[in-house]
Amino acid sequence: MKITHDILTNTVAAQLKKTVPANERRTPDSTSEEFNKQQKQSFAADIYHKDEHIPKNQSTYDRPLSITAHKSESELLDKMTNTISFGELPKKLSQLRPKYENFLNELEVSSPSLVQKNWGFSINSDDKLVVFGDITEDEKFYLEGKLNADKDIVSLVKELPNTLIKGQEYDRGYDGKGKYWGKYDVTQDNFKDIIDVKALLDSSYGPNAKAFDNGFDIFSYQDNLRSQLVSKAEVKYAYLY
């Protein structure tokens, strides 16, 4: 059986319907509105008003410095969004997806039972793809051999850790603390223990996929990435309130 876009879309969409409550499903418009609302709230506390915080007997106030800092933080937030949420990281995954589909098609011929089993893959600090899941050691060894033999897949996957970590650093800004993606501790060493690349790819066939020119469901991808970080990453760089 040839693995096609429609088959993957229908399979993943069915899984999402089972796992995501109806009242929590998102649409492109609602997700964008929610993110914009979060941005406005996060910066609301930084707005300077004329009569606020002026010490007695002080005739001047360095307002331009405050505005510059505010602008810099906003620019970093934009960079984070354009790296993780809507930019570089999903773009690299969308480039990887055709290679992943070819791999599944070949696996359907050589070992069809493995296509249906519950397994995932990631990459370690030595740039080797590693497989995990509900499979035997022989099956794990077989899949790792097949994946690492595909140089295109390896080349694309090895870019993912650096891209995610770069986006997290934008969120942490100048004080080393993050409000969004940056609050989670992801490194080159622990990336393989936190991020399932196969799950990110599978999520891209979600219910909103047809709304995008490249067929990549950006919102299901974000939800899957967030879920992986929440369940497996340490919240090491969050603000303490």
mmCIF file of N, CA and C in Angstrom, residues 44 107 132 148 164-165 233 236:
data_model
loop_
_atom_site.group_PDB
_atom_site.id
_atom_site.type_symbol
_atom_site.label_atom_id
_atom_site.label_comp_id
_atom_site.label_asym_id
_atom_site.label_seq_id
_atom_site.Cartn_x
_atom_site.Cartn_y
_atom_site.Cartn_z
ATOM 1 N N ALA A 44 1.736 44.931 28.240
ATOM 2 C CA ALA A 44 0.911 45.990 28.824
ATOM 3 C C ALA A 44 1.576 46.612 30.045
ATOM 4 N N LEU A 107 9.405 1.450 3.608
ATOM 5 C CA LEU A 107 9.211 0.569 4.762
ATOM 6 C C LEU A 107 7.969 -0.297 4.578
ATOM 7 N N PHE A 132 12.874 4.813 19.158
ATOM 8 C CA PHE A 132 12.328 4.358 20.435
ATOM 9 C C PHE A 132 10.855 4.015 20.223
ATOM 10 N N ASN A 148 19.418 6.123 9.261
ATOM 11 C CA ASN A 148 20.750 6.718 9.185
ATOM 12 C C ASN A 148 21.399 6.516 7.821
ATOM 13 N N LEU A 164 15.531 24.983 17.130
ATOM 14 C CA LEU A 164 14.666 25.102 18.304
ATOM 15 C C LEU A 164 15.368 25.859 19.425
ATOM 16 N N ILE A 165 16.615 25.519 19.698
ATOM 17 C CA ILE A 165 17.367 26.156 20.781
ATOM 18 C C ILE A 165 17.577 27.647 20.495
ATOM 19 N N ALA A 233 10.084 18.064 29.152
ATOM 20 C CA ALA A 233 11.177 19.015 29.388
ATOM 21 C C ALA A 233 11.052 19.684 30.751
ATOM 22 N N LYS A 236 12.937 25.148 33.308
ATOM 23 C CA LYS A 236 14.126 25.635 34.007
ATOM 24 C C LYS A 236 14.297 27.142 33.949
#
